[in-house]
Amino acid sequence: MSKTTTGTALVSFENLSVRFEQEGNAVDAVRNISFDIPEGQTLALVGESGSGKSVTALSLLRLLPYPRASHPSGRILYRNEDLLQAEEPRLRAIRGDRIGVIFQEPMTSLNPLHTIEKQIGETLLLHKGLKGPEARRRILELLTLVGIPQPASRLGSYPHELSGGQRQRVMIAMALANEPELLVADEPTTALDVTIQEQILELLARLQKQLGMAILLITHDLNIVRRHAHRVCVMYRGEIVEQADTAQLFASPQHDYTQRLLDAEPSGEPVQATERAPAIVETDDLRVWFPIRRGLLKRVHGYIKAVDGVSLQLPRGQTLGVVGESGSGKTTLGMALLRLIQSRGRIEFDGQPIDGLNQKAVKPLRRQMQVVFQDPYGSLSPRMPVAAIIAEGLQVHGIGRDAAERDSLIVTALKEVGLDPDSRHRYPHEFSGGQRQRIAIARALVLKPRLIILDEPTSALDRTVQKQIVELLRDLQRRHDLSYIFISHDLAVVRALSHQLLVMKQGEIVEQGHAREIFANPKNRYTQELLAAAFG
């Protein structure tokens, strides 16, 4: 595809290809792509997982696993200098100085053994020779710039002591330490709440204007692209299939794949609900308080009120969407309802009080109350084939007379979630993220539960896959009269599934009621801020 130049190009990719060699097999991950990143502008690289976005970005600074990776064709010109031909000392001088990088997951990118001060100071020492009080002053400037509150108190903090949004801000501070000409932002907001996402993106836009830097934004979130990119390149299976100015691309997409991407926003209405259905789950004044212990004797000096006085009622066959920022108590609420953590207050499941039951008495109910977690790769055992993973629940609850009958139930469950039953002999790492989430749903579904708690089940998935999972969940709810509690920070997905909505902040409910009414006319200011951040 021919490229279009907009303004003066800071970086130009010319017919770049990327090939990976493994055990004699060659895989062309990127094929003959060409585009420019203009000075002072944001270019978004979009597409599904596996399309070649991150491989392209990593090629820019030669961060791929060479020599297994190679470039059969192409050049990457930075101010007319071909970085693919540059010597390693020259690349080290450019990395982190002229070109900064924000990686997708800050918890794995930041060193867990070093303080924030040491990690930011390292890049200042390497490229600017700053150390001591001079370096500390610059670090405090950077932390203030990216909006870290009370930055002096955070210098000695380690990554695990910061929230997700704060860790991402630290990554941005490191990337901006030497005022780069280009910032590569690889999925910088994927795991963040919508309000934190918007804060991070507004921060990048403000810094771009202030420093005059260009941004290469890699994302699968088209709402972000629409609001923050000047130009867009769409990647599909290693090729750029379309590129245009942002407004033009959204108004008139030319390629079939681009049209599919723009149409992939989870949409539609929740399934038709039975009027005046009895409650499947109900709580009254539910509290989960974690004690704060200090001193030699570990005396209680206060409480973290993770869930504080939550009362809710979910009718059978409906979906309750639970939304709010990280730390608002969403997941803690779900775990309390499943009796996986201690709580106080009344909990009823299908009309039966369960808050006073011991774990032995709760065990038979677990068949009726299932959970699907955010990260299927983390919740599925890598050492077990899919059939064994799904069979575990059947064996625990004594379902199926023999192995043959259990295998038949596994086959049925896989068919219901749209997976080939023959794949049950494979392992989780052999599946895509969307397929692994279907396996996790099949594991819950095989027990024929009445309630499934879904904890951020689509947050790490591409929009096209999210839409498929939403349609699958609606279809299963319709066929089996399932009830869902859907915990998420993705309000587009919540709107497509939920009959009821519960908005949490700092452990408390700030607004609840019919989802359609709240989305149309939110009363609480915090709810209004959430919706504004999600839908602009």
XYZ file of C-alpha atoms in Angstrom:
536
model
C 0.000 0.000 0.000
C 1.330 3.439 -0.845
C 2.006 5.716 2.094
C 0.824 9.278 2.522
C 3.098 11.831 4.151
C 1.574 14.380 6.522
C 3.975 17.096 7.658
C 7.721 16.515 8.135
C 8.481 12.860 8.854
C 10.483 12.217 12.021
C 10.509 8.447 11.404
C 9.790 6.599 8.162
C 9.155 2.873 7.809
C 9.931 1.815 4.236
C 8.862 -1.664 3.002
C 9.711 -3.206 6.384
C 9.394 -6.969 6.812
C 10.015 -8.999 9.972
C 10.712 -12.743 9.912
C 11.053 -15.181 12.830
C 13.011 -18.428 12.467
C 12.175 -21.296 14.813
C 13.296 -24.906 14.401
C 13.779 -24.446 10.668
C 10.390 -22.782 10.132
C 10.115 -19.171 8.946
C 7.167 -16.987 9.941
C 6.719 -13.593 8.308
C 5.138 -11.534 11.090
C 5.283 -8.240 9.164
C 5.311 -7.864 5.378
C 6.406 -4.793 3.408
C 4.816 -2.059 5.509
C 5.417 1.649 4.871
C 4.292 4.668 6.878
C 5.580 7.942 8.345
C 5.431 9.333 11.878
C 5.272 13.134 11.484
C 6.986 15.454 13.948
C 4.761 16.516 16.841
C 1.817 14.298 15.839
C 0.245 11.055 17.058
C 0.080 8.097 14.706
C -2.041 5.162 15.893
C -1.217 1.613 14.867
C -4.358 -0.496 15.316
C -5.403 -4.088 14.730
C -6.104 -7.334 16.560
C -3.593 -9.311 18.625
C -1.117 -10.987 16.306
C -1.495 -8.370 13.566
C 2.132 -7.243 13.960
C 1.702 -3.924 15.826
C 4.125 -4.549 18.693
C 6.641 -6.343 16.445
C 6.705 -3.234 14.251
C 7.295 -0.946 17.241
C 10.011 -3.172 18.705
C 11.783 -3.184 15.334
C 12.172 0.591 15.614
C 14.714 0.247 18.444
C 15.918 -3.240 17.478
C 14.435 -4.832 20.595
C 13.342 -8.069 18.913
C 15.081 -11.375 19.828
C 17.883 -11.255 17.282
C 19.210 -13.336 15.505
C 15.975 -15.385 15.591
C 14.267 -12.280 14.215
C 15.427 -10.736 10.959
C 14.398 -8.091 8.416
C 14.289 -9.552 4.890
C 13.421 -6.129 3.494
C 13.039 -2.505 4.406
C 14.494 0.464 6.252
C 13.516 2.420 9.374
C 14.715 5.993 8.960
C 15.050 8.264 11.992
C 15.977 11.711 10.686
C 17.224 9.943 7.531
C 19.439 7.533 9.534
C 18.636 3.837 8.966
C 18.316 2.361 12.467
C 18.415 -1.193 11.109
C 22.033 -0.559 10.052
C 23.080 1.394 13.159
C 25.786 0.031 15.461
C 24.823 -0.975 18.997
C 26.485 2.041 20.727
C 24.470 4.379 18.492
C 21.236 2.507 19.321
C 21.975 2.713 23.053
C 22.384 6.462 22.696
C 18.990 6.773 20.999
C 17.023 4.351 23.213
C 15.499 6.143 26.171
C 16.987 9.453 25.041
C 15.697 10.465 21.597
C 13.056 7.691 21.504
C 11.219 6.682 24.709
C 9.006 3.629 25.216
C 6.015 2.969 27.471
C 5.421 -0.769 27.638
C 2.019 -2.400 28.028
C 2.361 -3.879 31.516
C 4.297 -1.668 33.929
C 4.348 -4.280 36.710
C 6.522 -6.547 34.546
C 8.502 -3.669 32.987
C 9.524 -2.028 36.257
C 12.186 -3.742 38.366
C 10.497 -5.046 41.548
C 13.788 -4.835 43.498
C 14.525 -1.161 42.843
C 12.832 1.968 44.140
C 11.106 4.435 41.839
C 13.917 6.946 42.397
C 16.596 4.466 41.378
C 14.764 3.363 38.233
C 14.113 6.868 36.895
C 17.573 7.970 38.020
C 19.185 5.181 35.997
C 18.107 6.642 32.655
C 19.125 10.166 33.748
C 22.592 8.898 34.723
C 23.013 6.891 31.535
C 22.033 9.638 29.072
C 22.564 12.914 30.953
C 25.163 12.032 33.573
C 22.879 13.368 36.329
C 23.272 12.032 39.860
C 22.849 13.060 43.483
C 20.731 16.147 44.320
C 20.599 17.232 40.674
C 19.095 13.892 39.616
C 16.650 13.927 42.535
C 15.397 17.386 41.541
C 14.787 16.175 37.986
C 13.022 13.011 39.224
C 10.695 15.109 41.403
C 10.005 17.362 38.394
C 9.066 14.322 36.294
C 6.850 12.752 38.956
C 5.063 16.086 39.381
C 4.737 16.396 35.604
C 2.961 13.023 35.319
C 0.645 13.775 38.233
C 1.996 11.587 41.044
C 0.632 13.085 44.303
C 3.229 13.963 46.973
C 6.125 12.819 44.741
C 8.795 13.205 47.442
C 7.044 10.550 49.528
C 7.105 8.151 46.562
C 10.832 8.227 45.801
C 11.515 5.258 48.106
C 8.451 3.262 46.961
C 8.708 -0.024 45.106
C 6.436 -0.852 42.117
C 4.173 -3.190 44.131
C 3.377 -0.314 46.510
C 1.779 1.731 43.716
C -1.603 1.387 42.008
C -1.842 0.407 38.325
C -2.387 4.015 37.279
C 0.569 5.218 39.360
C 2.870 2.524 37.922
C 1.878 3.589 34.417
C 2.639 7.218 35.315
C 6.082 6.162 36.559
C 6.691 4.389 33.236
C 5.731 7.600 31.435
C 8.085 9.604 33.672
C 10.938 7.243 32.774
C 10.112 7.462 29.071
C 9.982 11.286 29.222
C 13.051 11.720 31.437
C 15.233 12.928 28.583
C 12.502 14.763 26.642
C 12.437 12.381 23.632
C 11.429 13.398 20.125
C 9.309 10.245 19.788
C 7.350 8.353 22.420
C 6.285 4.772 21.620
C 3.210 3.935 23.714
C 2.392 0.215 23.440
C -1.152 -0.341 24.796
C -0.475 2.204 27.571
C -3.988 2.053 29.059
C -5.249 -1.497 28.435
C -5.548 -2.618 32.072
C -6.590 0.750 33.507
C -9.992 2.060 34.567
C -11.722 4.433 32.156
C -11.145 7.508 34.332
C -7.435 6.653 34.773
C -7.202 5.909 31.028
C -8.504 9.355 30.202
C -6.153 11.006 32.703
C -3.128 9.197 31.180
C -4.142 10.076 27.613
C -4.835 13.725 28.462
C -1.444 13.809 30.189
C 0.272 12.468 27.042
C -1.564 15.007 24.858
C -0.541 17.843 27.185
C 3.088 16.700 27.274
C 3.099 16.278 23.495
C 2.040 19.898 23.096
C 4.494 21.056 25.752
C 7.509 19.122 24.433
C 6.606 18.988 20.731
C 7.168 15.224 20.587
C 5.668 12.673 18.224
C 3.760 9.642 19.565
C 3.409 6.156 18.077
C 0.269 4.855 19.816
C -0.343 1.109 19.649
C -3.818 0.110 20.769
C -6.892 -1.960 19.979
C -9.244 0.595 21.576
C -10.761 2.610 18.749
C -12.452 5.084 21.109
C -8.979 6.159 22.219
C -7.791 6.406 18.610
C -10.755 8.547 17.605
C -10.082 11.087 20.364
C -6.272 11.200 20.487
C -4.682 10.267 17.126
C -3.994 12.523 14.136
C -3.500 9.615 11.749
C -4.235 5.870 11.751
C -2.602 2.790 10.216
C -4.686 -0.393 10.293
C -2.734 -3.667 10.462
C -4.074 -7.100 9.572
C -1.996 -10.269 9.483
C 1.284 -8.414 9.212
C 0.233 -5.915 6.555
C -1.045 -2.344 6.597
C -4.392 -2.595 4.855
C -5.422 1.058 5.263
C -4.016 4.357 6.479
C -5.642 7.767 6.611
C -6.244 10.840 8.727
C -8.296 9.839 11.778
C -11.457 11.759 10.902
C -11.407 10.422 7.335
C -10.872 6.817 8.402
C -13.712 6.839 10.934
C -16.070 8.646 8.548
C -15.325 6.529 5.487
C -13.346 3.303 6.102
C -12.333 1.710 2.802
C -11.062 -1.779 3.686
C -13.386 -4.606 4.765
C -11.226 -5.303 7.839
C -11.301 -1.653 8.927
C -15.090 -1.686 8.599
C -15.240 -4.845 10.729
C -13.022 -3.241 13.383
C -15.196 -0.116 13.553
C -18.292 -2.314 13.772
C -16.826 -4.419 16.599
C -18.019 -2.214 19.464
C -20.093 -4.456 21.781
C -23.679 -3.448 21.055
C -27.246 -4.645 21.213
C -29.611 -5.051 24.118
C -29.513 -7.403 27.125
C -31.652 -10.528 26.726
C -35.368 -10.182 27.362
C -35.852 -10.587 31.114
C -38.784 -12.212 32.905
C -40.820 -9.594 34.733
C -41.034 -9.898 38.520
C -38.657 -12.873 38.633
C -37.597 -13.930 42.152
C -34.151 -12.895 43.358
C -31.321 -15.339 42.710
C -28.944 -13.423 45.011
C -29.627 -10.747 47.606
C -27.518 -8.942 50.199
C -28.231 -6.545 53.014
C -25.562 -4.299 54.586
C -22.729 -6.515 53.321
C -19.335 -5.535 54.704
C -15.779 -6.731 54.100
C -13.346 -4.896 56.366
C -9.653 -5.778 56.443
C -7.915 -4.921 59.752
C -4.834 -2.672 59.739
C -2.401 -4.115 62.303
C 0.604 -2.202 63.601
C 3.268 -2.469 66.258
C 5.031 -5.396 67.854
C 1.770 -6.896 69.137
C 0.012 -6.336 65.786
C -2.885 -4.518 67.370
C -5.739 -3.358 65.127
C -5.449 0.381 64.456
C -8.216 0.685 61.898
C -9.820 -1.004 58.897
C -9.673 -0.922 55.121
C -13.354 -0.897 54.240
C -13.183 -2.765 50.935
C -16.958 -3.329 50.877
C -18.997 -1.156 53.199
C -22.752 -1.551 53.606
C -23.644 -2.950 50.163
C -27.272 -4.024 49.638
C -28.321 -5.470 46.280
C -30.897 -7.736 44.667
C -30.469 -9.584 41.372
C -33.589 -11.144 39.770
C -33.176 -14.609 38.273
C -32.167 -14.642 34.594
C -30.787 -11.098 34.648
C -27.338 -9.471 34.624
C -26.071 -7.074 37.280
C -23.230 -4.878 36.013
C -20.801 -3.789 38.751
C -18.588 -0.857 37.753
C -16.081 1.462 39.409
C -12.360 2.202 39.521
C -9.671 -0.181 40.759
C -9.894 -0.410 44.540
C -13.618 0.384 44.568
C -14.450 -3.079 45.949
C -15.920 -4.749 42.831
C -13.935 -7.988 42.963
C -14.076 -8.155 46.786
C -17.879 -7.968 46.536
C -17.906 -10.882 44.077
C -15.642 -13.013 46.262
C -17.826 -12.281 49.316
C -20.982 -13.368 47.456
C -19.252 -16.655 46.599
C -18.227 -17.022 50.259
C -14.573 -17.143 49.242
C -13.677 -14.413 51.759
C -15.140 -13.562 55.152
C -17.845 -10.908 55.334
C -20.558 -9.563 57.586
C -24.168 -8.941 56.620
C -26.926 -11.026 55.078
C -26.331 -12.993 51.868
C -29.152 -15.061 50.335
C -28.786 -17.347 47.347
C -32.014 -18.493 45.720
C -33.937 -17.644 48.888
C -31.554 -19.517 51.204
C -29.390 -17.595 53.739
C -25.760 -18.605 53.161
C -23.830 -16.023 55.205
C -23.907 -18.258 58.303
C -22.933 -21.494 56.564
C -19.512 -23.072 57.124
C -17.392 -24.107 54.141
C -18.580 -27.708 54.282
C -22.191 -26.571 54.011
C -21.344 -24.101 51.225
C -19.565 -26.730 49.077
C -22.742 -28.245 47.506
C -23.823 -24.724 46.485
C -20.598 -24.124 44.565
C -22.041 -26.107 41.676
C -24.777 -23.449 41.398
C -22.432 -20.444 41.853
C -19.520 -20.304 39.430
C -16.902 -17.692 38.532
C -14.948 -16.720 35.397
C -11.780 -14.738 36.103
C -10.129 -11.870 34.213
C -7.038 -13.728 33.031
C -7.874 -17.200 31.707
C -4.191 -17.957 31.153
C -3.583 -17.468 34.866
C -6.681 -19.392 35.982
C -6.234 -22.408 33.673
C -3.534 -24.876 34.691
C -0.786 -24.936 32.026
C 0.026 -28.549 32.959
C -3.432 -29.961 32.208
C -5.208 -30.483 28.881
C -8.558 -28.747 28.428
C -10.551 -31.931 29.077
C -8.919 -32.416 32.485
C -9.446 -28.737 33.392
C -13.173 -28.898 32.635
C -13.531 -32.348 34.239
C -12.243 -31.162 37.634
C -15.575 -29.670 38.698
C -17.478 -32.730 37.512
C -15.275 -34.979 39.635
C -15.472 -32.742 42.727
C -19.278 -32.706 42.614
C -19.647 -36.340 41.583
C -21.310 -35.588 38.256
C -21.242 -38.349 35.628
C -21.329 -42.082 36.249
C -17.997 -42.748 34.543
C -15.244 -41.158 32.446
C -17.204 -41.670 29.218
C -20.237 -39.761 30.524
C -18.046 -36.957 31.854
C -16.304 -36.744 28.482
C -19.704 -36.414 26.805
C -20.575 -33.512 29.127
C -17.215 -31.840 28.307
C -17.872 -32.190 24.570
C -21.313 -30.607 24.988
C -19.909 -27.701 27.017
C -17.200 -26.981 24.424
C -19.764 -27.026 21.624
C -21.924 -24.572 23.574
C -19.105 -22.038 23.791
C -18.213 -22.458 20.104
C -15.043 -24.567 20.407
C -14.129 -27.701 18.489
C -14.564 -30.668 20.903
C -11.446 -32.273 19.418
C -9.435 -29.408 20.937
C -10.079 -30.790 24.449
C -6.833 -32.769 24.272
C -4.741 -29.619 23.766
C -3.192 -27.358 26.422
C -4.139 -23.720 27.272
C -1.005 -22.200 25.679
C -2.136 -23.577 22.309
C -5.189 -21.291 22.237
C -5.735 -17.577 21.651
C -6.885 -15.273 24.475
C -10.491 -15.375 23.283
C -10.438 -19.170 23.006
C -8.985 -19.505 26.524
C -11.800 -17.342 27.863
C -14.304 -19.656 26.143
C -12.621 -22.598 27.879
C -13.008 -20.815 31.236
C -16.699 -20.241 30.487
C -17.104 -23.916 29.492
C -15.503 -24.966 32.793
C -18.151 -22.966 34.670
C -20.989 -23.953 32.333
C -20.428 -27.712 32.494
C -21.760 -27.739 36.086
C -25.045 -26.170 34.929
C -24.882 -23.289 37.432
C -27.634 -20.758 38.064
C -25.294 -17.812 38.788
C -21.969 -16.954 37.142
C -19.790 -14.116 38.422
C -17.687 -12.743 35.553
C -14.727 -10.718 36.830
C -13.332 -8.529 34.006
C -13.659 -11.409 31.507
C -13.114 -9.251 28.396
C -10.661 -6.550 29.522
C -7.574 -8.101 27.912
C -9.318 -9.069 24.651
C -9.474 -7.288 21.292
C -12.742 -5.515 20.455
C -13.731 -8.086 17.826
C -13.193 -10.915 20.332
C -14.993 -8.941 23.063
C -18.022 -8.675 20.814
C -17.982 -12.449 20.223
C -17.782 -13.147 23.981
C -20.654 -10.715 24.709
C -22.836 -12.409 22.081
C -21.894 -15.830 23.500
C -22.822 -14.774 27.057
C -26.167 -13.395 25.883
C -26.910 -16.607 23.964
C -26.045 -18.817 26.978
C -28.161 -16.640 29.283
C -31.112 -16.907 26.916
C -30.830 -20.705 26.588
C -30.149 -21.582 30.220
C -31.871 -18.750 32.118
C -28.500 -17.878 33.656
C -27.944 -14.993 36.041
C -24.711 -12.988 35.749
C -22.855 -10.568 37.969
C -20.612 -8.813 35.454
C -17.687 -6.936 37.037
C -15.917 -4.613 34.622
C -14.472 -1.172 33.944
C -15.477 -1.446 30.259
C -18.782 0.381 30.176
C -19.509 -0.446 26.527
C -19.514 -4.162 27.391
C -21.507 -3.568 30.584
C -24.148 -1.610 28.661
C -24.550 -4.407 26.114
C -25.184 -7.069 28.797
C -26.659 -5.545 31.940
C -30.253 -5.210 33.143
C -29.238 -3.704 36.497
C -26.255 -1.484 37.265
C -24.345 -0.926 40.499
C -21.693 1.816 40.671
C -19.091 1.496 43.436
C -16.554 3.934 44.838
C -14.273 3.265 47.811
C -16.311 0.251 48.916
C -19.707 1.938 48.821
C -22.561 2.080 46.331
C -22.922 5.578 44.890
C -25.685 4.712 42.403
C -27.763 1.667 41.477
C -30.869 0.848 39.482
C -31.965 -0.115 35.974
C -28.943 -0.022 33.672
C -30.745 1.670 30.798
C -31.932 4.524 33.034
C -28.492 5.118 34.589
C -26.720 5.089 31.222
C -29.279 7.560 29.844
C -29.470 9.838 32.882
C -26.817 9.268 35.584
C -27.616 11.119 38.811
C -24.348 10.794 40.725
C -21.396 12.972 39.727
C -18.953 10.052 39.900
C -21.174 7.999 37.553
C -21.296 10.975 35.178
C -17.484 11.141 35.197
C -17.214 7.405 34.445
C -19.610 7.649 31.500
C -17.933 10.793 30.160
C -14.522 9.087 30.267
C -15.882 5.979 28.521
C -18.026 7.540 25.820
C -16.618 11.066 25.560
